[in-house]
Amino acid sequence: MAKIQTSVTVPVSSHAEAKERLKSQLGNMNAKLDKESSEEILLKRGSQAKMRMLGGAFIKEADLPVLASVVFDATKPQEVAITVSEHVVVGTTLGMQDKYQRACTEFAQLLANAVR
């Protein structure tokens, strides 16, 4: 089964400004910085434990565990590439594909708005 994900390319004025705006908005998005380099920022959102305790039918979309990659390609200084994908470590997304797709899309939209 293919990973559930949403990808978007966002025009920006500069990578440095986009990074600063993104970092300042992390708390408002309930996102946590996982890794950071000059070319990429990895973010996590949601909770593996909450998903297991509540189950897919009862968990809010914003609490589903997702992983976001925000890429700052030096060859494309006027754009940022964002990919948000489901991040189920153990288990399956069976029966939750639509809910997971909405969670990925919503988080991608929040990230796109933050870097603009």
PDB file of C-alpha atoms in Angstrom:
ATOM      1  CA  MET A   1       0.000   0.000   0.000  1.00  0.00           C
ATOM      2  CA  ALA A   2       1.398   3.404  -0.980  1.00  0.00           C
ATOM      3  CA  LYS A   3       2.015   6.025   1.660  1.00  0.00           C
ATOM      4  CA  ILE A   4      -0.705   8.616   2.063  1.00  0.00           C
ATOM      5  CA  GLN A   5       0.759  12.056   1.432  1.00  0.00           C
ATOM      6  CA  THR A   6       0.259  15.579   0.142  1.00  0.00           C
ATOM      7  CA  SER A   7       2.928  17.549  -1.714  1.00  0.00           C
ATOM      8  CA  VAL A   8       2.957  21.225  -2.629  1.00  0.00           C
ATOM      9  CA  THR A   9       5.462  23.742  -3.970  1.00  0.00           C
ATOM     10  CA  VAL A  10       5.178  27.223  -2.484  1.00  0.00           C
ATOM     11  CA  PRO A  11       6.641  30.443  -3.939  1.00  0.00           C
ATOM     12  CA  VAL A  12       8.671  32.401  -1.368  1.00  0.00           C
ATOM     13  CA  SER A  13      10.672  35.628  -1.345  1.00  0.00           C
ATOM     14  CA  SER A  14      13.704  33.924   0.242  1.00  0.00           C
ATOM     15  CA  HIS A  15      14.587  30.694   1.990  1.00  0.00           C
ATOM     16  CA  ALA A  16      15.884  32.513   5.077  1.00  0.00           C
ATOM     17  CA  GLU A  17      12.619  34.419   5.579  1.00  0.00           C
ATOM     18  CA  ALA A  18      10.561  31.282   4.941  1.00  0.00           C
ATOM     19  CA  LYS A  19      12.542  29.335   7.568  1.00  0.00           C
ATOM     20  CA  GLU A  20      12.098  32.089  10.150  1.00  0.00           C
ATOM     21  CA  ARG A  21       8.356  32.327   9.516  1.00  0.00           C
ATOM     22  CA  LEU A  22       7.988  28.555   9.685  1.00  0.00           C
ATOM     23  CA  LYS A  23       9.884  28.221  12.973  1.00  0.00           C
ATOM     24  CA  SER A  24       7.864  31.012  14.560  1.00  0.00           C
ATOM     25  CA  GLN A  25       4.595  29.220  13.705  1.00  0.00           C
ATOM     26  CA  LEU A  26       5.467  25.693  14.917  1.00  0.00           C
ATOM     27  CA  GLY A  27       3.721  26.092  18.279  1.00  0.00           C
ATOM     28  CA  ASN A  28       0.520  27.351  16.650  1.00  0.00           C
ATOM     29  CA  MET A  29       0.439  24.240  14.445  1.00  0.00           C
ATOM     30  CA  ASN A  30       1.192  21.803  17.305  1.00  0.00           C
ATOM     31  CA  ALA A  31       4.238  20.678  15.342  1.00  0.00           C
ATOM     32  CA  LYS A  32       7.604  19.585  16.701  1.00  0.00           C
ATOM     33  CA  LEU A  33      10.945  20.064  15.016  1.00  0.00           C
ATOM     34  CA  ASP A  34      12.446  16.627  14.337  1.00  0.00           C
ATOM     35  CA  LYS A  35      15.573  17.495  12.315  1.00  0.00           C
ATOM     36  CA  GLU A  36      16.984  20.564  10.665  1.00  0.00           C
ATOM     37  CA  SER A  37      19.686  21.151   8.079  1.00  0.00           C
ATOM     38  CA  SER A  38      20.360  23.971   5.639  1.00  0.00           C
ATOM     39  CA  GLU A  39      18.420  22.097   2.928  1.00  0.00           C
ATOM     40  CA  GLU A  40      15.536  20.525   4.881  1.00  0.00           C
ATOM     41  CA  ILE A  41      13.412  20.803   7.992  1.00  0.00           C
ATOM     42  CA  LEU A  42      11.586  17.691   9.241  1.00  0.00           C
ATOM     43  CA  LEU A  43       8.545  18.177  11.453  1.00  0.00           C
ATOM     44  CA  LYS A  44       6.274  15.799  13.350  1.00  0.00           C
ATOM     45  CA  ARG A  45       2.680  16.341  14.317  1.00  0.00           C
ATOM     46  CA  GLY A  46       0.174  14.124  16.113  1.00  0.00           C
ATOM     47  CA  SER A  47       0.532  11.253  18.541  1.00  0.00           C
ATOM     48  CA  GLN A  48       1.171   7.549  17.987  1.00  0.00           C
ATOM     49  CA  ALA A  49      -0.066   6.772  21.518  1.00  0.00           C
ATOM     50  CA  LYS A  50      -3.273   8.771  21.157  1.00  0.00           C
ATOM     51  CA  MET A  51      -4.025   7.058  17.854  1.00  0.00           C
ATOM     52  CA  ARG A  52      -3.682   3.646  19.472  1.00  0.00           C
ATOM     53  CA  MET A  53      -5.674   4.541  22.583  1.00  0.00           C
ATOM     54  CA  LEU A  54      -8.575   6.294  20.841  1.00  0.00           C
ATOM     55  CA  GLY A  55      -8.517   4.416  17.571  1.00  0.00           C
ATOM     56  CA  GLY A  56      -8.820   5.823  14.075  1.00  0.00           C
ATOM     57  CA  ALA A  57     -12.559   6.392  14.278  1.00  0.00           C
ATOM     58  CA  PHE A  58     -12.385   8.670  17.312  1.00  0.00           C
ATOM     59  CA  ILE A  59      -9.126  10.591  16.940  1.00  0.00           C
ATOM     60  CA  LYS A  60      -9.140  14.133  15.531  1.00  0.00           C
ATOM     61  CA  GLU A  61      -7.383  14.591  12.196  1.00  0.00           C
ATOM     62  CA  ALA A  62      -4.922  17.039  13.779  1.00  0.00           C
ATOM     63  CA  ASP A  63      -3.857  14.303  16.236  1.00  0.00           C
ATOM     64  CA  LEU A  64      -3.028  11.704  13.585  1.00  0.00           C
ATOM     65  CA  PRO A  65       0.743  11.159  13.418  1.00  0.00           C
ATOM     66  CA  VAL A  66       2.201  12.765  10.294  1.00  0.00           C
ATOM     67  CA  LEU A  67       5.715  13.655   9.160  1.00  0.00           C
ATOM     68  CA  ALA A  68       6.462  16.787   7.134  1.00  0.00           C
ATOM     69  CA  SER A  69       9.493  17.526   4.999  1.00  0.00           C
ATOM     70  CA  VAL A  70      10.114  21.164   4.067  1.00  0.00           C
ATOM     71  CA  VAL A  71      12.858  21.320   1.418  1.00  0.00           C
ATOM     72  CA  PHE A  72      14.889  24.446   0.658  1.00  0.00           C
ATOM     73  CA  ASP A  73      16.623  23.581  -2.628  1.00  0.00           C
ATOM     74  CA  ALA A  74      19.513  26.004  -3.256  1.00  0.00           C
ATOM     75  CA  THR A  75      18.965  25.714  -7.023  1.00  0.00           C
ATOM     76  CA  LYS A  76      15.401  27.022  -6.555  1.00  0.00           C
ATOM     77  CA  PRO A  77      15.761  29.996  -4.178  1.00  0.00           C
ATOM     78  CA  GLN A  78      12.248  31.315  -4.847  1.00  0.00           C
ATOM     79  CA  GLU A  79      10.336  28.161  -3.843  1.00  0.00           C
ATOM     80  CA  VAL A  80       9.938  25.671  -1.039  1.00  0.00           C
ATOM     81  CA  ALA A  81       8.794  22.065  -1.494  1.00  0.00           C
ATOM     82  CA  ILE A  82       6.534  20.630   1.223  1.00  0.00           C
ATOM     83  CA  THR A  83       5.568  16.967   1.587  1.00  0.00           C
ATOM     84  CA  VAL A  84       3.396  15.701   4.433  1.00  0.00           C
ATOM     85  CA  SER A  85       2.912  11.940   4.815  1.00  0.00           C
ATOM     86  CA  GLU A  86       1.285   9.570   7.250  1.00  0.00           C
ATOM     87  CA  HIS A  87       3.639   8.340   9.951  1.00  0.00           C
ATOM     88  CA  VAL A  88       2.226   5.120  11.352  1.00  0.00           C
ATOM     89  CA  VAL A  89       5.140   3.296  12.989  1.00  0.00           C
ATOM     90  CA  VAL A  90       3.239   0.147  13.926  1.00  0.00           C
ATOM     91  CA  GLY A  91      -0.129  -0.699  12.440  1.00  0.00           C
ATOM     92  CA  THR A  92      -2.038   0.245   9.351  1.00  0.00           C
ATOM     93  CA  THR A  93      -4.107   3.069   7.940  1.00  0.00           C
ATOM     94  CA  LEU A  94      -6.751   0.619   6.742  1.00  0.00           C
ATOM     95  CA  GLY A  95     -10.159   2.271   7.026  1.00  0.00           C
ATOM     96  CA  MET A  96      -8.607   5.659   7.777  1.00  0.00           C
ATOM     97  CA  GLN A  97      -7.233   6.628   4.357  1.00  0.00           C
ATOM     98  CA  ASP A  98      -9.643   9.525   3.809  1.00  0.00           C
ATOM     99  CA  LYS A  99      -9.107  10.880   7.316  1.00  0.00           C
ATOM    100  CA  TYR A 100      -5.326  10.581   6.925  1.00  0.00           C
ATOM    101  CA  GLN A 101      -5.433  12.304   3.537  1.00  0.00           C
ATOM    102  CA  ARG A 102      -7.332  15.214   5.086  1.00  0.00           C
ATOM    103  CA  ALA A 103      -4.803  15.370   7.949  1.00  0.00           C
ATOM    104  CA  CYS A 104      -1.882  15.493   5.491  1.00  0.00           C
ATOM    105  CA  THR A 105      -3.560  18.103   3.311  1.00  0.00           C
ATOM    106  CA  GLU A 106      -4.518  20.304   6.276  1.00  0.00           C
ATOM    107  CA  PHE A 107      -0.995  20.247   7.695  1.00  0.00           C
ATOM    108  CA  ALA A 108       0.510  20.958   4.250  1.00  0.00           C
ATOM    109  CA  GLN A 109      -1.801  23.986   3.937  1.00  0.00           C
ATOM    110  CA  LEU A 110      -0.734  25.264   7.368  1.00  0.00           C
ATOM    111  CA  LEU A 111       2.934  24.875   6.441  1.00  0.00           C
ATOM    112  CA  ALA A 112       2.420  26.575   3.055  1.00  0.00           C
ATOM    113  CA  ASN A 113       0.720  29.530   4.745  1.00  0.00           C
ATOM    114  CA  ALA A 114       3.532  29.744   7.298  1.00  0.00           C
ATOM    115  CA  VAL A 115       6.359  29.967   4.732  1.00  0.00           C
ATOM    116  CA  ARG A 116       4.629  32.467   2.395  1.00  0.00           C
TER     117      ARG A 116
END
